[in-house]
Amino acid sequence: MIPAAFDYARPATLEEALGLLTKHGEDAKVLAGGHSLIPAMKLRLSQPKVVVDIGRINELRSIEKRDGKIAIGALTTHYEIESSDLLGLTCPLLPEVAGKIGDVQVRNKGTIGGSCVHADPAGDWPAAMLALDAEFEIAGPGGSRTVAAKDFFIDMLTSTIKPDEILKLIYVPVTTKTAAYVKFAQKASGFAIAGVATVIDKARKNVAIGVTGVAAKAYRAAGAESSLRGSELSAATIATAAQKAADGVDPLSDIHASAEFRAHLACVVAKRALELAASRG
Ligand SMILES: Cc1cc2nc3c(=O)[nH]c(=O)nc-3n(C[C@H](O)[C@H](O)[C@H](O)COP(=O)(O)OP(=O)(O)OC[C@H]3O[C@@H](n4cnc5c(N)ncnc54)[C@H](O)[C@@H]3O)c2cc1C
């Protein structure tokens, strides 16, 4: 449980951090909250020669309204999101998700950026990012690029971030209260075995459903969404739609749940999330 030897750098600015990543390439790893990277280093699954600690780069730690959206700095902790009055009013799904992550220590150190970049198949944020159609602003040596949530999560533990890039900001839309996050969690860690984030736009009769924990990467439950598109939300339409929450995906199987049980949980949790969100309207 002791990591391999590494050099440690603590840049004060984003430019400095990007310079270090450009210099060291694949030998370097960004450190944010450390709640995924440090365990991986202790298990020697990750053996960076240089750890670039971005924890003191204050411009990455913010929650503010910008051009009609909410911009969240990558270093914002789960607890800062959970306790944000601004998000409580403008995007209540996010504090709800944050409050269900791990325990107090994890929420105080872990960051939304680190969690999204890590792309753990059981992580909570990807479900919400997909349901909200969030956008990710990524800084690199040649400037910034913006990526939609649907293109950000590539595969198990793989996001679109390259070794010389740093996730800077996440943009989410202002939403109403008709949203919810429900998960069936692993008892010990809190990670999702099945987690469903849903955002209901009653005016447009549109429903977005993000699912995590079930497959190698989080996904939008397209079959369930189209089943509800344009229709009134009722107990019957919700129940029918929720049955499609795992359609077209290849569910994971591990010590926590078989593939069959995970697919079943996806449907049960989707039904609860849809009912809860609908009841908030
Ligand atoms: C006991 C325990 C329980 C947990 N329970 C849950 C849970 O219930 N739900 C859940 O979702 N998560 C859970 N987690 C994970 C937690 O949410 C972590 O915060 C998250 O996985 C990683 O965030 P971090 O800030 O710690 O990132 P780090 O561990 O510092 O980094 C993770 C990865 O992202 C990269 N990275 C980090 N920030 C950036 C950036 N801005 N730009 C580019 N690359 C970056 C790092 O290089 C590394 O590869 C748990 C963790 C622990 C230890």
Short mmCIF file of C-alpha atoms and ligand atoms in Angstrom, two decimals:
data_model
loop_
_atom_site.label_atom_id
_atom_site.label_comp_id
_atom_site.label_asym_id
_atom_site.label_seq_id
_atom_site.Cartn_x
_atom_site.Cartn_y
_atom_site.Cartn_z
CA MET A 1 0.00 0.00 0.00
CA ILE A 2 2.93 2.36 -0.59
CA PRO A 3 3.05 4.18 -3.94
CA ALA A 4 6.08 3.96 -6.21
CA ALA A 5 8.43 6.95 -5.86
CA PHE A 6 7.35 10.13 -7.66
CA ASP A 7 8.22 13.82 -7.91
CA TYR A 8 5.67 16.29 -6.63
CA ALA A 9 4.86 19.68 -8.17
CA ARG A 10 2.35 22.22 -6.90
CA PRO A 11 1.79 24.85 -9.59
CA ALA A 12 0.08 28.12 -8.63
CA THR A 13 -1.51 28.81 -12.01
CA LEU A 14 -3.24 26.87 -14.76
CA GLU A 15 -0.53 27.93 -17.25
CA GLU A 16 2.18 26.56 -14.97
CA ALA A 17 0.28 23.28 -14.56
CA LEU A 18 -0.22 22.93 -18.32
CA GLY A 19 3.50 23.61 -18.84
CA LEU A 20 4.39 20.76 -16.47
CA LEU A 21 2.01 18.37 -18.25
CA THR A 22 3.47 19.32 -21.64
CA LYS A 23 7.00 18.77 -20.29
CA HIS A 24 6.37 15.40 -18.65
CA GLY A 25 3.69 13.97 -20.98
CA GLU A 26 2.40 10.53 -20.00
CA ASP A 27 4.82 10.41 -17.02
CA ALA A 28 2.71 13.05 -15.23
CA LYS A 29 -0.66 12.78 -13.47
CA VAL A 30 -2.90 15.58 -12.26
CA LEU A 31 -3.86 15.38 -8.57
CA ALA A 32 -7.16 16.98 -7.47
CA GLY A 33 -8.93 15.53 -4.41
CA GLY A 34 -6.79 12.38 -4.58
CA HIS A 35 -9.67 10.06 -3.67
CA SER A 36 -9.24 7.95 -6.78
CA LEU A 37 -5.64 8.68 -7.81
CA ILE A 38 -3.99 8.02 -4.42
CA PRO A 39 -5.66 4.60 -3.92
CA ALA A 40 -4.68 3.68 -7.50
CA MET A 41 -1.07 4.73 -6.78
CA LYS A 42 -1.01 2.80 -3.52
CA LEU A 43 -2.17 -0.30 -5.37
CA ARG A 44 0.45 0.50 -8.05
CA LEU A 45 -2.25 0.50 -10.71
CA SER A 46 -1.00 4.00 -11.48
CA GLN A 47 2.72 4.85 -11.24
CA PRO A 48 3.23 8.46 -12.38
CA LYS A 49 6.79 9.79 -12.23
CA VAL A 50 5.45 13.29 -11.55
CA VAL A 51 2.31 14.25 -9.64
CA VAL A 52 1.01 17.71 -10.56
CA ASP A 53 -1.13 18.92 -7.64
CA ILE A 54 -3.66 21.45 -8.99
CA GLY A 55 -5.27 21.91 -5.56
CA ARG A 56 -4.01 25.50 -5.10
CA ILE A 57 -5.20 26.82 -8.47
CA ASN A 58 -8.04 28.96 -7.19
CA GLU A 59 -9.48 29.81 -10.61
CA LEU A 60 -10.60 26.16 -10.86
CA ARG A 61 -12.72 26.43 -7.69
CA SER A 62 -15.95 28.34 -8.35
CA ILE A 63 -19.70 28.15 -8.83
CA GLU A 64 -21.15 31.10 -10.75
CA LYS A 65 -23.86 32.10 -13.21
CA ARG A 66 -22.42 32.85 -16.64
CA ASP A 67 -24.31 33.61 -19.87
CA GLY A 68 -27.51 31.99 -18.56
CA LYS A 69 -25.72 28.80 -17.49
CA ILE A 70 -23.99 27.74 -14.27
CA ALA A 71 -20.22 27.37 -14.53
CA ILE A 72 -18.64 25.02 -11.99
CA GLY A 73 -14.87 24.92 -11.57
CA ALA A 74 -13.35 21.45 -11.86
CA LEU A 75 -11.85 21.66 -8.35
CA THR A 76 -15.20 22.33 -6.69
CA THR A 77 -15.72 19.64 -4.06
CA HIS A 78 -18.80 17.47 -3.73
CA TYR A 79 -19.53 19.24 -0.42
CA GLU A 80 -19.29 22.71 -1.97
CA ILE A 81 -21.88 21.61 -4.53
CA GLU A 82 -24.07 19.92 -1.92
CA SER A 83 -24.15 23.14 0.15
CA SER A 84 -24.36 25.69 -2.70
CA ASP A 85 -27.38 28.02 -2.36
CA LEU A 86 -26.96 29.09 -5.99
CA LEU A 87 -27.17 25.50 -7.24
CA GLY A 88 -30.04 24.75 -4.84
CA LEU A 89 -32.01 27.44 -6.66
CA THR A 90 -30.79 27.02 -10.22
CA CYS A 91 -29.87 23.34 -10.66
CA PRO A 92 -31.12 21.39 -7.63
CA LEU A 93 -30.21 18.03 -9.19
CA LEU A 94 -26.52 18.70 -8.49
CA PRO A 95 -26.74 19.24 -4.70
CA GLU A 96 -28.97 16.16 -4.56
CA VAL A 97 -26.37 14.04 -6.35
CA ALA A 98 -23.47 15.47 -4.31
CA GLY A 99 -25.18 14.66 -1.00
CA LYS A 100 -25.35 10.98 -1.98
CA ILE A 101 -21.63 10.56 -2.77
CA GLY A 102 -19.54 8.43 -0.41
CA ASP A 103 -19.15 9.81 3.10
CA VAL A 104 -18.24 13.17 4.67
CA GLN A 105 -14.49 12.76 4.04
CA VAL A 106 -15.01 11.85 0.39
CA ARG A 107 -17.40 14.76 -0.14
CA ASN A 108 -14.97 17.20 1.49
CA LYS A 109 -11.94 16.20 -0.60
CA GLY A 110 -13.32 14.72 -3.83
CA THR A 111 -13.97 17.07 -6.73
CA ILE A 112 -16.54 17.07 -9.51
CA GLY A 113 -13.75 17.46 -12.06
CA GLY A 114 -11.67 14.57 -10.74
CA SER A 115 -14.72 12.37 -10.58
CA CYS A 116 -15.76 13.12 -14.19
CA VAL A 117 -12.22 12.73 -15.59
CA HIS A 118 -11.79 9.44 -13.71
CA ALA A 119 -15.04 8.17 -15.35
CA ASP A 120 -15.61 5.41 -12.82
CA PRO A 121 -18.52 3.31 -14.14
CA ALA A 122 -20.03 3.46 -10.65
CA GLY A 123 -19.45 7.21 -10.14
CA ASP A 124 -22.53 9.36 -9.57
CA TRP A 125 -21.68 12.51 -11.55
CA PRO A 126 -21.74 11.05 -15.08
CA ALA A 127 -25.48 10.23 -14.80
CA ALA A 128 -26.27 13.84 -13.88
CA MET A 129 -23.88 15.31 -16.46
CA LEU A 130 -25.59 13.30 -19.23
CA ALA A 131 -29.13 14.09 -18.05
CA LEU A 132 -28.28 17.81 -17.92
CA ASP A 133 -26.45 17.85 -21.28
CA ALA A 134 -23.52 19.45 -19.45
CA GLU A 135 -20.54 20.87 -21.35
CA PHE A 136 -16.89 20.49 -20.36
CA GLU A 137 -14.29 23.22 -20.97
CA ILE A 138 -10.88 21.63 -21.25
CA ALA A 139 -7.61 23.58 -21.24
CA GLY A 140 -4.65 22.28 -23.25
CA PRO A 141 -1.35 23.53 -24.64
CA GLY A 142 -3.05 24.94 -27.74
CA GLY A 143 -5.95 26.65 -25.92
CA SER A 144 -9.37 25.46 -24.79
CA ARG A 145 -11.91 23.08 -26.28
CA THR A 146 -15.48 22.40 -25.20
CA VAL A 147 -16.94 18.91 -25.22
CA ALA A 148 -20.56 17.80 -24.70
CA ALA A 149 -21.23 15.27 -21.93
CA LYS A 150 -22.22 12.62 -24.50
CA ASP A 151 -18.70 12.82 -25.96
CA PHE A 152 -16.82 13.25 -22.66
CA PHE A 153 -17.28 9.77 -21.19
CA ILE A 154 -15.55 7.37 -23.58
CA ASP A 155 -15.38 4.02 -21.77
CA MET A 156 -14.71 2.42 -18.40
CA LEU A 157 -12.28 4.73 -16.54
CA THR A 158 -11.68 6.67 -19.76
CA SER A 159 -12.77 10.20 -20.49
CA THR A 160 -11.79 12.39 -23.42
CA ILE A 161 -9.06 14.20 -21.40
CA LYS A 162 -5.55 13.81 -22.87
CA PRO A 163 -2.40 13.60 -20.69
CA ASP A 164 -1.49 17.25 -21.44
CA GLU A 165 -4.98 18.63 -20.71
CA ILE A 166 -6.77 19.89 -17.61
CA LEU A 167 -10.53 20.01 -17.14
CA LYS A 168 -11.30 23.60 -16.26
CA LEU A 169 -15.06 24.17 -16.06
CA ILE A 170 -18.33 22.30 -16.31
CA TYR A 171 -21.36 24.20 -17.64
CA VAL A 172 -24.87 23.07 -16.67
CA PRO A 173 -28.20 24.67 -17.64
CA VAL A 174 -30.58 26.36 -15.24
CA THR A 175 -33.35 23.83 -14.58
CA THR A 176 -36.61 23.63 -12.65
CA LYS A 177 -37.19 21.48 -9.59
CA THR A 178 -38.55 18.59 -11.65
CA ALA A 179 -35.36 16.57 -11.48
CA ALA A 180 -34.19 13.74 -9.23
CA TYR A 181 -31.32 11.36 -8.54
CA VAL A 182 -31.95 7.93 -7.08
CA LYS A 183 -29.36 5.20 -6.59
CA PHE A 184 -29.03 1.70 -5.29
CA ALA A 185 -25.61 1.96 -3.66
CA GLN A 186 -22.83 -0.35 -2.57
CA LYS A 187 -23.15 -0.40 1.21
CA ALA A 188 -19.46 0.11 2.01
CA SER A 189 -18.45 2.87 -0.41
CA GLY A 190 -21.68 4.44 -1.58
CA PHE A 191 -20.73 3.91 -5.25
CA ALA A 192 -23.72 3.26 -7.52
CA ILE A 193 -24.74 -0.24 -8.50
CA ALA A 194 -27.52 1.52 -10.38
CA GLY A 195 -28.03 5.28 -10.29
CA VAL A 196 -30.50 7.28 -12.34
CA ALA A 197 -30.60 11.05 -12.80
CA THR A 198 -33.63 12.47 -14.54
CA VAL A 199 -34.58 15.96 -15.65
CA ILE A 200 -38.18 16.57 -16.70
CA ASP A 201 -38.99 19.53 -18.91
CA LYS A 202 -42.76 19.62 -18.47
CA ALA A 203 -43.26 22.59 -20.80
CA ARG A 204 -41.68 20.72 -23.71
CA LYS A 205 -42.86 17.29 -22.63
CA ASN A 206 -39.28 16.12 -22.71
CA VAL A 207 -37.47 13.84 -20.26
CA ALA A 208 -33.72 13.21 -19.99
CA ILE A 209 -32.52 10.09 -18.17
CA GLY A 210 -28.85 9.43 -17.31
CA VAL A 211 -27.89 6.02 -15.92
CA THR A 212 -24.69 5.08 -14.09
CA GLY A 213 -23.34 1.96 -12.37
CA VAL A 214 -25.03 -0.42 -14.80
CA ALA A 215 -22.68 -0.52 -17.80
CA ALA A 216 -18.99 0.15 -18.50
CA LYS A 217 -19.85 3.82 -18.92
CA ALA A 218 -22.81 5.98 -18.02
CA TYR A 219 -25.45 6.34 -20.73
CA ARG A 220 -28.69 8.07 -21.66
CA ALA A 221 -31.63 5.65 -21.51
CA ALA A 222 -32.79 6.50 -25.03
CA GLY A 223 -35.62 3.93 -25.18
CA ALA A 224 -37.14 5.14 -21.91
CA GLU A 225 -36.79 8.77 -22.97
CA SER A 226 -38.51 8.29 -26.32
CA SER A 227 -41.30 6.32 -24.66
CA LEU A 228 -42.12 9.45 -22.61
CA ARG A 229 -41.47 12.10 -25.27
CA GLY A 230 -44.57 14.18 -25.94
CA SER A 231 -46.77 12.18 -23.54
CA GLU A 232 -48.31 13.10 -20.20
CA LEU A 233 -46.45 11.75 -17.19
CA SER A 234 -48.61 9.26 -15.31
CA ALA A 235 -47.97 6.19 -13.18
CA ALA A 236 -48.62 4.04 -16.25
CA THR A 237 -46.41 5.93 -18.74
CA ILE A 238 -43.59 6.13 -16.16
CA ALA A 239 -43.79 2.40 -15.40
CA THR A 240 -43.71 1.53 -19.11
CA ALA A 241 -40.77 3.84 -19.80
CA ALA A 242 -38.75 2.68 -16.78
CA GLN A 243 -38.84 -0.90 -18.08
CA LYS A 244 -36.63 0.29 -20.95
CA ALA A 245 -33.90 1.78 -18.71
CA ALA A 246 -31.35 -0.91 -19.59
CA ASP A 247 -32.40 -1.53 -23.21
CA GLY A 248 -29.49 -1.84 -25.62
CA VAL A 249 -26.75 -1.85 -22.97
CA ASP A 250 -24.38 -4.58 -21.87
CA PRO A 251 -24.74 -4.64 -18.05
CA LEU A 252 -21.67 -5.27 -15.88
CA SER A 253 -21.40 -8.31 -13.66
CA ASP A 254 -19.24 -8.33 -10.50
CA ILE A 255 -19.26 -9.29 -6.84
CA HIS A 256 -21.86 -6.62 -6.11
CA ALA A 257 -24.48 -7.61 -8.69
CA SER A 258 -24.97 -9.91 -11.68
CA ALA A 259 -25.71 -8.41 -15.10
CA GLU A 260 -29.33 -9.55 -14.84
CA PHE A 261 -29.79 -7.99 -11.40
CA ARG A 262 -28.15 -4.72 -12.53
CA ALA A 263 -30.50 -4.46 -15.50
CA HIS A 264 -33.45 -5.07 -13.16
CA LEU A 265 -32.15 -2.44 -10.73
CA ALA A 266 -31.79 0.09 -13.54
CA CYS A 267 -35.52 -0.25 -14.26
CA VAL A 268 -36.55 -0.08 -10.58
CA VAL A 269 -34.33 2.93 -9.86
CA ALA A 270 -35.44 4.70 -13.07
CA LYS A 271 -39.08 4.32 -12.03
CA ARG A 272 -38.38 5.80 -8.62
CA ALA A 273 -36.36 8.69 -10.07
CA LEU A 274 -39.08 9.52 -12.61
CA GLU A 275 -41.83 9.36 -9.98
CA LEU A 276 -39.82 11.56 -7.62
CA ALA A 277 -38.98 14.15 -10.27
CA ALA A 278 -42.59 14.25 -11.51
CA SER A 279 -43.85 14.76 -7.95
CA ARG A 280 -41.71 17.89 -7.63
CA GLY A 281 -43.44 19.75 -10.44
C1 LIG B 1 -14.20 5.47 0.19
C2 LIG B 1 -14.64 6.17 -1.08
C3 LIG B 1 -15.99 6.21 -1.39
C4 LIG B 1 -16.41 6.85 -2.57
N1 LIG B 1 -17.74 6.86 -2.86
C5 LIG B 1 -18.16 7.45 -4.01
C6 LIG B 1 -19.55 7.48 -4.36
O1 LIG B 1 -20.43 7.02 -3.64
N2 LIG B 1 -19.88 8.06 -5.54
C7 LIG B 1 -18.95 8.62 -6.38
O2 LIG B 1 -19.31 9.12 -7.43
N3 LIG B 1 -17.63 8.63 -6.06
C8 LIG B 1 -17.23 8.06 -4.90
N4 LIG B 1 -15.89 8.07 -4.58
C9 LIG B 1 -14.93 8.73 -5.50
C10 LIG B 1 -14.82 10.21 -5.18
O3 LIG B 1 -16.01 10.82 -5.62
C11 LIG B 1 -13.63 10.94 -5.85
O4 LIG B 1 -13.78 12.26 -5.53
C12 LIG B 1 -13.53 10.87 -7.34
O5 LIG B 1 -13.44 9.56 -7.81
C13 LIG B 1 -12.27 11.52 -7.89
O6 LIG B 1 -12.18 12.86 -7.59
P1 LIG B 1 -10.84 13.44 -6.99
O7 LIG B 1 -11.01 14.92 -6.94
O8 LIG B 1 -10.50 12.77 -5.72
O9 LIG B 1 -9.79 13.10 -8.16
P2 LIG B 1 -8.31 12.51 -8.10
O10 LIG B 1 -8.29 11.21 -7.38
O11 LIG B 1 -7.36 13.56 -7.65
O12 LIG B 1 -8.08 12.26 -9.67
C14 LIG B 1 -8.81 11.28 -10.36
C15 LIG B 1 -8.34 11.23 -11.82
O13 LIG B 1 -8.71 12.40 -12.52
C16 LIG B 1 -7.57 13.15 -12.97
N5 LIG B 1 -7.93 14.56 -12.73
C17 LIG B 1 -8.44 15.07 -11.59
N6 LIG B 1 -8.80 16.36 -11.77
C18 LIG B 1 -8.48 16.68 -13.06
C19 LIG B 1 -8.64 17.85 -13.86
N7 LIG B 1 -9.22 18.97 -13.39
N8 LIG B 1 -8.20 17.80 -15.14
C20 LIG B 1 -7.62 16.67 -15.65
N9 LIG B 1 -7.47 15.54 -14.95
C21 LIG B 1 -7.91 15.52 -13.67
C22 LIG B 1 -6.40 12.61 -12.17
O14 LIG B 1 -5.20 12.72 -12.87
C23 LIG B 1 -6.80 11.16 -11.96
O15 LIG B 1 -6.51 10.41 -13.10
C24 LIG B 1 -15.45 7.47 -3.43
C25 LIG B 1 -14.09 7.42 -3.09
C26 LIG B 1 -13.67 6.80 -1.94
C27 LIG B 1 -12.22 6.79 -1.60
#
